[in-house]
Short mmCIF file of C-alpha atoms and ligand atoms in Angstrom, two decimals:
data_model
loop_
_atom_site.label_atom_id
_atom_site.label_comp_id
_atom_site.label_asym_id
_atom_site.label_seq_id
_atom_site.Cartn_x
_atom_site.Cartn_y
_atom_site.Cartn_z
CA MET A 1 -17.09 -29.19 -0.62
CA SER A 2 -15.13 -28.02 -3.63
CA SER A 3 -11.44 -27.36 -3.47
CA MET A 4 -9.18 -24.68 -4.93
CA ARG A 5 -5.50 -23.97 -5.48
CA ALA A 6 -3.87 -21.62 -2.96
CA VAL A 7 -0.41 -20.66 -1.75
CA MET A 8 0.35 -21.06 1.97
CA PHE A 9 3.47 -20.33 4.00
CA ASP A 10 4.96 -23.65 5.14
CA GLY A 11 6.50 -22.28 8.36
CA ALA A 12 8.40 -19.01 8.68
CA GLY A 13 11.36 -18.24 6.46
CA GLY A 14 12.54 -17.17 3.00
CA PRO A 15 10.61 -17.27 -0.29
CA GLU A 16 10.97 -21.08 -0.37
CA VAL A 17 8.24 -21.44 2.31
CA CYS A 18 5.64 -20.33 -0.30
CA LYS A 19 3.97 -23.64 -1.18
CA LEU A 20 1.19 -24.31 -3.69
CA THR A 21 -1.48 -26.43 -2.03
CA THR A 22 -5.14 -27.40 -2.23
CA MET A 23 -7.62 -25.85 0.19
CA GLU A 24 -11.35 -25.94 0.70
CA THR A 25 -13.08 -23.20 -1.30
CA PRO A 26 -14.37 -20.61 1.20
CA GLN A 27 -18.06 -19.69 1.33
CA PRO A 28 -19.39 -16.19 1.98
CA GLY A 29 -20.98 -15.62 5.40
CA PRO A 30 -23.52 -12.89 6.12
CA GLY A 31 -22.31 -9.56 4.74
CA GLU A 32 -19.58 -11.21 2.66
CA ILE A 33 -18.85 -11.64 -1.04
CA LEU A 34 -17.06 -14.61 -2.65
CA ILE A 35 -14.72 -13.56 -5.45
CA LYS A 36 -13.31 -15.82 -8.18
CA VAL A 37 -9.84 -14.31 -8.15
CA ALA A 38 -8.26 -13.16 -11.42
CA ALA A 39 -5.09 -11.70 -9.87
CA ALA A 40 -3.74 -10.92 -6.40
CA GLY A 41 -1.33 -8.24 -5.24
CA ILE A 42 1.81 -8.97 -3.21
CA ASN A 43 2.68 -6.49 -0.49
CA ARG A 44 5.59 -6.03 1.91
CA PRO A 45 3.30 -6.97 4.85
CA ASP A 46 2.97 -10.44 3.17
CA VAL A 47 6.76 -10.73 3.38
CA MET A 48 6.65 -9.81 7.06
CA GLN A 49 3.95 -12.49 7.57
CA ARG A 50 6.09 -15.03 5.67
CA MET A 51 9.02 -14.26 7.97
CA GLY A 52 6.81 -14.88 11.02
CA LEU A 53 6.88 -11.20 12.04
CA TYR A 54 3.27 -10.23 11.24
CA PRO A 55 0.72 -12.90 12.20
CA PRO A 56 -2.75 -12.63 10.62
CA PRO A 57 -5.21 -10.81 12.92
CA PRO A 58 -7.88 -12.94 14.68
CA GLY A 59 -10.47 -14.23 12.21
CA ALA A 60 -8.33 -13.60 9.11
CA SER A 61 -7.74 -16.33 6.53
CA PRO A 62 -4.51 -18.30 7.11
CA ILE A 63 -3.88 -17.90 3.35
CA PRO A 64 -1.75 -14.79 2.68
CA GLY A 65 -2.79 -11.99 0.34
CA LEU A 66 -4.39 -8.62 1.08
CA GLU A 67 -5.92 -7.65 -2.27
CA VAL A 68 -7.49 -9.18 -5.36
CA SER A 69 -9.29 -8.46 -8.60
CA GLY A 70 -11.90 -10.89 -9.86
CA THR A 71 -15.53 -11.76 -10.50
CA ILE A 72 -18.30 -12.15 -7.93
CA ALA A 73 -19.03 -15.90 -7.58
CA ALA A 74 -21.50 -15.87 -4.65
CA ILE A 75 -23.12 -13.37 -2.34
CA GLY A 76 -23.80 -13.84 1.38
CA ASP A 77 -26.99 -12.88 3.22
CA GLY A 78 -27.48 -9.17 3.79
CA VAL A 79 -25.43 -7.98 0.80
CA GLU A 80 -27.24 -5.60 -1.53
CA GLY A 81 -26.09 -3.72 -4.61
CA TRP A 82 -23.81 -6.42 -6.05
CA GLN A 83 -24.61 -9.17 -8.58
CA ASN A 84 -22.97 -12.50 -9.43
CA GLY A 85 -20.59 -12.06 -12.35
CA GLU A 86 -19.72 -8.40 -11.61
CA LYS A 87 -16.04 -7.52 -11.90
CA VAL A 88 -14.63 -6.17 -8.65
CA VAL A 89 -11.51 -5.46 -6.62
CA ALA A 90 -11.33 -6.06 -2.87
CA LEU A 91 -9.19 -5.32 0.15
CA LEU A 92 -8.79 -8.46 2.28
CA THR A 93 -7.44 -9.25 5.73
CA GLY A 94 -5.95 -12.38 4.11
CA GLY A 95 -6.80 -15.07 1.58
CA GLY A 96 -5.75 -13.43 -1.69
CA TYR A 97 -3.21 -16.02 -2.88
CA ALA A 98 -5.99 -18.39 -3.98
CA GLU A 99 -8.49 -19.10 -6.73
CA TYR A 100 -11.36 -17.89 -4.52
CA ALA A 101 -11.39 -15.32 -1.71
CA VAL A 102 -14.04 -13.92 0.62
CA ALA A 103 -14.28 -10.18 1.28
CA PRO A 104 -16.52 -8.17 3.62
CA LYS A 105 -18.99 -6.22 1.43
CA GLN A 106 -17.62 -2.90 2.74
CA GLN A 107 -14.19 -3.66 1.23
CA VAL A 108 -15.36 -4.38 -2.33
CA LEU A 109 -15.15 -1.79 -5.10
CA PRO A 110 -15.83 -1.90 -8.84
CA TRP A 111 -12.92 -2.99 -11.07
CA PRO A 112 -11.98 0.23 -12.93
CA LYS A 113 -12.89 -0.38 -16.57
CA ALA A 114 -9.61 0.62 -18.17
CA LEU A 115 -7.45 -1.66 -16.01
CA SER A 116 -6.13 -5.18 -16.64
CA ALA A 117 -6.67 -7.89 -14.00
CA GLU A 118 -3.11 -7.37 -12.77
CA GLU A 119 -3.43 -3.58 -12.59
CA ALA A 120 -6.78 -3.84 -10.79
CA ALA A 121 -5.43 -6.38 -8.27
CA GLY A 122 -2.64 -3.97 -7.33
CA LEU A 123 -4.99 -1.19 -6.24
CA PRO A 124 -6.62 -1.88 -2.87
CA GLU A 125 -3.79 -2.23 -0.34
CA THR A 126 -1.79 0.82 -1.36
CA PHE A 127 -4.77 3.03 -2.26
CA PHE A 128 -6.58 2.31 1.04
CA THR A 129 -3.35 2.80 3.01
CA VAL A 130 -2.31 6.03 1.31
CA TRP A 131 -5.82 7.50 1.41
CA SER A 132 -6.20 6.71 5.08
CA ASN A 133 -2.80 7.99 6.16
CA LEU A 134 -2.16 10.89 3.80
CA PHE A 135 -5.63 12.40 3.53
CA GLN A 136 -7.49 11.24 6.66
CA ARG A 137 -4.65 11.27 9.23
CA ALA A 138 -2.34 13.94 7.80
CA TYR A 139 -5.11 16.13 6.35
CA ALA A 140 -3.28 16.52 3.02
CA ASP A 141 -4.66 19.39 1.00
CA SER A 142 -3.90 21.25 -2.19
CA GLY A 143 -0.84 23.46 -1.69
CA ASP A 144 0.73 21.22 0.96
CA SER A 145 4.14 19.64 0.40
CA LEU A 146 4.87 15.95 1.03
CA LEU A 147 8.04 13.94 1.61
CA VAL A 148 7.55 10.25 0.86
CA HIS A 149 10.31 7.70 1.39
CA GLY A 150 10.44 4.49 -0.64
CA GLY A 151 9.04 6.48 -3.56
CA SER A 152 9.33 3.56 -6.00
CA SER A 153 7.55 1.08 -3.70
CA GLY A 154 3.95 0.06 -4.21
CA ILE A 155 2.95 2.51 -1.48
CA GLY A 156 5.33 5.20 -2.76
CA ALA A 157 4.08 5.04 -6.36
CA THR A 158 0.49 5.46 -5.15
CA ALA A 159 1.41 8.25 -2.70
CA ILE A 160 3.25 10.25 -5.36
CA GLN A 161 0.38 9.97 -7.85
CA LEU A 162 -2.42 10.75 -5.39
CA ALA A 163 -0.52 13.64 -3.83
CA LYS A 164 0.06 15.17 -7.27
CA ALA A 165 -3.56 14.53 -8.30
CA PHE A 166 -4.74 16.50 -5.27
CA GLY A 167 -2.37 19.44 -5.77
CA LEU A 168 0.54 18.72 -3.42
CA THR A 169 4.22 19.31 -4.11
CA VAL A 170 6.04 15.98 -3.77
CA PHE A 171 9.55 15.20 -2.57
CA ALA A 172 10.40 11.50 -2.92
CA THR A 173 13.43 9.43 -1.93
CA ALA A 174 14.62 6.18 -3.48
CA GLY A 175 17.78 4.06 -3.40
CA THR A 176 18.94 4.08 -7.05
CA ASP A 177 19.01 6.59 -9.91
CA GLU A 178 16.69 4.33 -11.92
CA LYS A 179 14.16 4.34 -9.08
CA CYS A 180 14.52 8.12 -8.82
CA SER A 181 13.71 8.48 -12.55
CA PHE A 182 10.66 6.25 -12.03
CA CYS A 183 9.45 8.54 -9.20
CA ALA A 184 9.91 11.56 -11.49
CA THR A 185 7.83 9.93 -14.25
CA LEU A 186 5.04 9.46 -11.68
CA GLY A 187 5.08 13.20 -11.07
CA ALA A 188 7.39 13.73 -8.08
CA ASP A 189 8.67 17.31 -8.18
CA VAL A 190 11.99 16.64 -6.41
CA VAL A 191 13.56 13.18 -6.24
CA ILE A 192 16.48 12.35 -3.96
CA ASN A 193 18.74 9.31 -4.14
CA TYR A 194 19.15 8.79 -0.40
CA LYS A 195 22.32 6.76 -0.95
CA THR A 196 24.16 9.69 -2.53
CA ASP A 197 22.48 12.74 -0.96
CA ALA A 198 21.25 13.63 2.55
CA PHE A 199 17.54 14.17 1.94
CA GLU A 200 17.23 16.68 4.78
CA ASP A 201 19.86 18.94 3.16
CA VAL A 202 18.13 18.80 -0.25
CA ILE A 203 14.74 19.61 1.27
CA LYS A 204 16.15 22.48 3.30
CA ALA A 205 17.70 23.94 0.15
CA ARG A 206 14.68 23.33 -2.12
CA THR A 207 12.15 24.80 0.36
CA GLU A 208 14.31 27.79 1.38
CA LYS A 209 14.55 26.28 4.89
CA ARG A 210 10.74 26.15 5.29
CA GLY A 211 10.49 22.33 5.21
CA VAL A 212 7.59 20.08 4.15
CA ASP A 213 4.08 19.92 5.59
CA ILE A 214 3.74 16.12 5.62
CA VAL A 215 6.11 13.14 5.85
CA LEU A 216 4.82 9.66 4.94
CA ASP A 217 7.44 7.38 6.47
CA MET A 218 7.99 3.64 6.08
CA VAL A 219 11.65 3.70 7.13
CA GLY A 220 11.64 4.58 10.85
CA GLY A 221 14.78 4.26 12.96
CA ASP A 222 17.05 7.29 12.60
CA TYR A 223 14.81 8.67 9.83
CA LEU A 224 12.37 10.04 12.40
CA GLU A 225 14.79 12.64 13.71
CA ARG A 226 16.02 13.39 10.17
CA ASN A 227 12.42 13.77 8.95
CA ILE A 228 11.61 16.15 11.78
CA LYS A 229 14.57 18.32 10.76
CA CYS A 230 12.98 18.91 7.37
CA MET A 231 9.41 19.54 8.53
CA ALA A 232 7.64 22.89 8.39
CA VAL A 233 5.81 24.52 11.30
CA GLY A 234 2.52 22.64 11.85
CA GLY A 235 3.85 19.58 10.00
CA ARG A 236 2.29 16.11 10.22
CA HIS A 237 4.47 12.97 10.36
CA VAL A 238 2.80 9.63 9.60
CA THR A 239 4.57 6.35 10.38
CA ILE A 240 3.30 3.39 8.34
CA ALA A 241 6.28 1.04 8.83
CA PHE A 242 9.83 0.97 10.20
CA LEU A 243 12.08 -0.84 7.75
CA ARG A 244 15.14 0.49 9.63
CA GLY A 245 13.73 -0.54 13.00
CA PRO A 246 11.10 0.59 15.52
CA LYS A 247 13.42 2.38 17.97
CA THR A 248 15.33 5.65 17.85
CA SER A 249 16.52 8.46 20.10
CA LEU A 250 15.03 11.84 19.49
CA ASN A 251 15.39 15.53 20.32
CA LEU A 252 11.85 16.44 21.37
CA ALA A 253 12.34 20.21 21.13
CA PRO A 254 11.26 20.65 17.46
CA ILE A 255 7.95 18.91 18.21
CA LEU A 256 7.15 21.83 20.51
CA THR A 257 8.75 24.67 18.63
CA LYS A 258 7.34 23.61 15.23
CA ARG A 259 4.02 22.34 16.71
CA LEU A 260 4.39 19.00 14.92
CA THR A 261 1.96 16.09 14.94
CA LEU A 262 3.44 12.58 15.04
CA THR A 263 0.96 9.86 14.15
CA GLY A 264 0.74 6.50 12.40
CA SER A 265 -1.55 3.57 11.73
CA THR A 266 -1.80 0.05 10.45
CA LEU A 267 -4.69 -0.86 8.19
CA ARG A 268 -5.10 -4.62 8.42
CA PRO A 269 -6.62 -4.98 11.93
CA ARG A 270 -9.13 -2.14 11.46
CA SER A 271 -12.84 -3.01 11.19
CA ALA A 272 -14.66 -3.63 7.91
CA ASP A 273 -16.78 -0.55 8.65
CA PHE A 274 -13.66 1.61 9.01
CA LYS A 275 -12.32 0.25 5.71
CA GLY A 276 -15.77 0.84 4.20
CA VAL A 277 -15.47 4.57 4.86
CA ILE A 278 -12.14 4.61 3.01
CA ALA A 279 -13.69 2.58 0.17
CA ARG A 280 -16.54 5.06 -0.25
CA GLU A 281 -14.17 8.03 -0.33
CA LEU A 282 -11.86 6.30 -2.82
CA HIS A 283 -14.82 5.40 -5.02
CA GLU A 284 -15.98 8.98 -5.10
CA MET A 285 -12.65 10.81 -5.25
CA VAL A 286 -10.11 8.47 -6.87
CA TRP A 287 -11.90 5.81 -8.97
CA PRO A 288 -12.85 8.44 -11.62
CA MET A 289 -9.13 9.21 -11.97
CA LEU A 290 -8.37 5.52 -12.54
CA ASP A 291 -11.20 5.35 -15.09
CA ASP A 292 -9.87 8.33 -17.04
CA GLY A 293 -6.23 7.23 -16.75
CA SER A 294 -4.96 10.29 -14.84
CA VAL A 295 -3.94 7.98 -11.96
CA LYS A 296 -2.40 4.61 -12.84
CA SER A 297 -1.81 1.24 -11.24
CA ILE A 298 1.85 0.49 -11.82
CA VAL A 299 2.66 -3.21 -12.21
CA HIS A 300 6.34 -4.13 -12.19
CA LYS A 301 5.92 -7.85 -12.87
CA ALA A 302 3.27 -10.59 -12.72
CA TYR A 303 3.87 -14.26 -11.90
CA PRO A 304 1.59 -17.31 -12.07
CA LEU A 305 0.30 -18.45 -8.66
CA GLU A 306 2.67 -21.42 -8.61
CA ALA A 307 5.64 -19.02 -8.89
CA ALA A 308 4.77 -17.17 -5.67
CA ALA A 309 8.22 -17.99 -4.26
CA GLN A 310 9.89 -16.18 -7.19
CA ALA A 311 7.54 -13.24 -6.71
CA HIS A 312 8.50 -13.07 -3.02
CA ALA A 313 12.19 -13.31 -3.90
CA LEU A 314 11.77 -10.27 -6.15
CA MET A 315 10.12 -8.31 -3.34
CA ASP A 316 12.91 -9.41 -0.95
CA SER A 317 15.47 -8.06 -3.44
CA SER A 318 13.73 -4.63 -3.52
CA ALA A 319 14.66 -4.44 -7.22
CA HIS A 320 11.03 -3.79 -8.22
CA MET A 321 9.35 -0.46 -9.00
CA GLY A 322 5.59 -0.53 -8.38
CA LYS A 323 3.58 -3.67 -7.73
CA ILE A 324 4.31 -7.41 -7.93
CA ILE A 325 1.25 -9.49 -8.84
CA LEU A 326 0.13 -13.15 -8.89
CA GLN A 327 -2.08 -14.37 -11.77
CA MET A 328 -4.60 -17.17 -11.19
CA ASP A 329 -5.11 -18.37 -14.78
N1 NAP B 1 0.71 0.81 7.99
C1 NAP B 1 0.02 0.22 7.05
O1 NAP B 1 -1.21 0.11 7.12
C2 NAP B 1 0.73 -0.35 5.86
C3 NAP B 1 0.00 -0.90 4.79
C4 NAP B 1 0.70 -1.38 3.68
C5 NAP B 1 2.09 -1.32 3.65
N2 NAP B 1 2.75 -0.81 4.73
C6 NAP B 1 4.23 -0.75 4.74
O2 NAP B 1 4.64 0.16 3.75
C7 NAP B 1 5.92 -0.25 3.26
C8 NAP B 1 5.88 -0.32 1.76
O3 NAP B 1 5.08 -1.40 1.36
P1 NAP B 1 5.11 -1.92 -0.13
O4 NAP B 1 4.22 -3.09 -0.20
O5 NAP B 1 4.90 -0.77 -1.03
O6 NAP B 1 6.62 -2.45 -0.18
P2 NAP B 1 7.77 -2.43 -1.27
O7 NAP B 1 7.20 -2.16 -2.63
O8 NAP B 1 8.57 -3.64 -1.07
O9 NAP B 1 8.64 -1.18 -0.84
C9 NAP B 1 9.55 -1.10 0.22
C10 NAP B 1 10.48 0.08 -0.14
O10 NAP B 1 11.26 0.44 0.97
C11 NAP B 1 12.51 0.89 0.53
N3 NAP B 1 13.47 0.54 1.59
C12 NAP B 1 13.71 -0.69 2.05
N4 NAP B 1 14.62 -0.64 3.05
C13 NAP B 1 14.93 0.65 3.21
C14 NAP B 1 15.83 1.35 4.07
N5 NAP B 1 16.54 0.72 4.99
N6 NAP B 1 15.92 2.70 3.97
C15 NAP B 1 15.17 3.36 3.05
N7 NAP B 1 14.31 2.75 2.21
C16 NAP B 1 14.19 1.41 2.29
C17 NAP B 1 12.80 0.16 -0.77
O11 NAP B 1 13.30 1.05 -1.75
P3 NAP B 1 14.83 1.51 -1.91
O12 NAP B 1 15.50 0.58 -2.87
O13 NAP B 1 14.66 2.86 -2.44
O14 NAP B 1 15.46 1.44 -0.55
C18 NAP B 1 11.41 -0.25 -1.27
O15 NAP B 1 10.99 0.54 -2.37
C19 NAP B 1 6.24 -1.60 3.88
O16 NAP B 1 7.14 -1.42 4.94
C20 NAP B 1 4.89 -2.06 4.39
O17 NAP B 1 5.00 -2.92 5.51
C21 NAP B 1 2.11 -0.31 5.81
#
């Protein structure tokens, strides 16, 4: 059995638990593809896993990492349409922080030609998540308006760009003026520094009290009631995380009077077939935009695999804008 370099979490804790180690190289089972990893994306859910708050789902690799770019190194039984040596990106349920990773065939997409290894590695987790939540769950459509919090995050940068690409008006919040400028360069129509302005007041004023059609929320806690205050009749609220906590008290009346829909989802435990549907839609609707450069993968900083602890420290600091990436070579 050959071995490979990988980063594991040595217990639960701060960035220092990221440890470079040697692991057995995985082999693809039926319906799976082995990828020689060029680069791997870091996501906030990896930080939650590192802190012991988000255990890998049953069957997932114990190695962290939810997305990679790379080259196909081996193909399992029952996989058609892919060849050894093809350049791909893949959404994983784990295993990305390593020289080799196995992905279910449904979760593999072509590496968009114009993108570097780092840019390509940063695509799957946020593009699958935003597509699934914004377009499939919240039925986003041209002419709708969207409020997205954490506009400068990996998820936020993707949400702003995809919403604009599909004809939505975008309101974004972020915690510094620099992050707000970044959101504006991505196309956000109205950007709000939530530390200096109450976002619900700005949205009320900028929509002539109508409110927004969709809220994509990663903040939770007291934001839910505040979000509801700035939603239009028929609005859809999608919870994808709760950085300010999972509990809140709420006046239920606007849900009835404005006929709101409150929903949410988490991507990682969903089946490969479910993720395959998202992959097919992304390939058809979004990959051409990555190929022609109208939608971009925004990389804040890339680190070599052995510096995973520094990469996690940067994510902990929340100083980044866009994606943080690990390079294998
Ligand atoms: N449900 C799913 O399937 C799914 C999938 C992927 C990711 N997620 C979640 O989506 C979120 C974003 O992920 P990511 O990888 O893009 O992370 P990220 O780049 O680290 O972004 C997190 C953002 O949250 C903002 N933030 C942090 N604490 C906040 C607070 N108390 N109030 C308001 N804003 C706050 C930070 O910006 P400021 O400096 O502006 O505060 C930061 O930009 C994470 O919570 C992640 O767990 C969910």
